[in-house]
XYZ file of N, CA and C in Angstrom:
150
model
N -3.778 7.248 6.642
C -2.478 7.908 5.410
C -2.764 8.318 4.700
N -2.853 9.076 3.886
C -2.747 9.356 2.087
C -1.689 8.859 2.203
N -1.979 7.922 0.806
C -0.302 7.297 -0.345
C -1.075 6.912 -1.743
N -0.285 8.092 -2.169
C -0.453 7.565 -4.321
C 1.095 6.733 -4.475
N 1.379 6.455 -5.401
C 2.009 6.633 -6.652
C 1.429 7.024 -7.896
N 2.121 8.372 -7.931
C 2.050 9.489 -9.005
C 2.405 9.247 -10.247
N 3.947 8.307 -10.623
C 4.117 8.045 -11.982
C 6.011 7.932 -12.073
N 5.632 7.072 -13.223
C 6.695 5.946 -13.392
C 7.273 7.218 -13.785
N 8.585 7.012 -14.171
C 10.127 7.640 -14.644
C 10.729 6.805 -15.133
N 10.719 6.823 -16.591
C 11.774 6.256 -17.347
C 13.469 7.104 -17.868
N 14.429 6.439 -17.147
C 15.289 7.670 -17.062
C 17.086 6.472 -17.913
N 17.158 6.688 -19.232
C 17.700 5.667 -19.682
C 17.416 3.870 -19.477
N 18.194 3.923 -19.105
C 17.783 2.003 -18.728
C 16.401 2.091 -17.707
N 17.132 2.613 -16.372
C 16.637 2.471 -15.798
C 14.819 2.582 -14.877
N 13.959 1.899 -14.605
C 12.543 2.478 -14.478
C 12.046 3.031 -13.176
N 11.601 3.998 -12.627
C 11.468 4.488 -11.090
C 10.193 5.325 -11.530
N 9.643 4.877 -9.831
C 8.135 5.383 -9.195
C 8.522 6.556 -8.515
N 8.079 7.922 -8.665
C 8.150 9.043 -7.159
C 6.688 8.539 -7.134
N 6.702 7.876 -5.429
C 5.833 8.087 -4.387
C 6.219 8.805 -3.237
N 4.218 9.110 -2.236
C 4.201 10.490 -2.330
C 3.258 9.355 -0.653
N 3.684 9.831 0.729
C 3.287 9.656 1.402
C 2.756 11.031 2.668
N 1.729 10.966 3.009
C 1.223 11.925 3.919
C 1.388 11.241 5.872
N 2.653 12.021 5.888
C 2.979 11.304 7.664
C 2.437 12.495 8.715
N 2.050 12.643 9.757
C 1.538 13.569 10.627
C 3.016 13.796 11.547
N 3.513 14.909 11.525
C 4.908 15.934 12.021
C 4.382 15.582 13.341
N 5.500 14.799 14.505
C 5.365 14.649 15.652
C 5.965 15.668 16.238
N 6.221 16.767 16.113
C 6.944 18.160 16.683
C 5.265 19.243 16.516
N 4.937 18.819 15.403
C 3.305 20.291 15.785
C 1.893 19.640 15.276
N 2.164 18.343 14.819
C 0.699 17.938 14.430
C 0.203 17.861 13.426
N 0.834 18.526 12.522
C -0.448 19.143 11.268
C 0.984 17.809 10.200
N 0.221 17.137 8.919
C 0.489 16.050 8.367
C 1.428 17.048 6.422
N 2.687 16.438 7.002
C 3.176 16.686 5.643
C 3.114 15.844 4.615
N 3.889 16.223 3.167
C 3.898 15.142 2.813
C 5.661 14.601 2.144
N 5.329 13.548 2.312
C 6.905 12.474 1.821
C 7.409 12.344 0.537
N 8.033 12.896 -0.219
C 8.519 12.009 -1.353
C 9.563 11.029 -1.331
N 9.648 10.438 -2.672
C 10.947 9.421 -2.670
C 10.646 8.448 -3.765
N 12.173 8.717 -4.705
C 11.748 7.882 -5.620
C 12.294 6.463 -5.914
N 12.146 5.746 -5.874
C 12.596 4.225 -6.086
C 11.889 3.745 -7.404
N 12.654 2.069 -7.476
C 12.429 1.130 -7.869
C 10.995 0.795 -7.715
N 9.511 0.406 -8.591
C 8.541 0.120 -8.673
C 8.627 -0.915 -7.305
N 9.540 -1.985 -7.429
C 9.143 -3.392 -6.522
C 9.127 -2.912 -4.764
N 9.788 -1.838 -4.524
C 9.676 -0.937 -3.067
C 9.060 -0.225 -2.541
N 7.808 0.061 -3.709
C 6.323 1.085 -2.872
C 5.830 0.423 -2.055
N 5.749 -0.881 -2.295
C 4.932 -1.342 -1.190
C 5.038 -1.176 0.125
N 6.435 -1.706 0.390
C 7.373 -1.697 1.395
C 7.681 -0.324 1.897
N 7.786 1.091 1.054
C 7.274 1.980 1.262
C 6.386 3.126 1.941
N 4.979 2.369 1.867
C 4.053 2.443 2.274
C 3.723 1.915 3.578
N 3.845 0.934 3.968
C 3.690 -0.391 5.257
C 4.993 0.241 5.876
N 6.184 0.830 5.880
C 7.113 1.329 6.774
C 6.398 2.615 7.501
N 6.174 2.799 8.676
C 6.401 4.275 9.262
C 7.511 4.751 9.740
């Protein structure tokens, strides 16, 4: 599974990170990219979750 933390985004007083992971689609079997913007503390938990 590919995973990457792409960018640190600052909006006002909040610091956010955009995380992208590659997930295999259950319907077609092809890989799709899942993107999510979150706090930097939650990135590792996001990558560990399936």
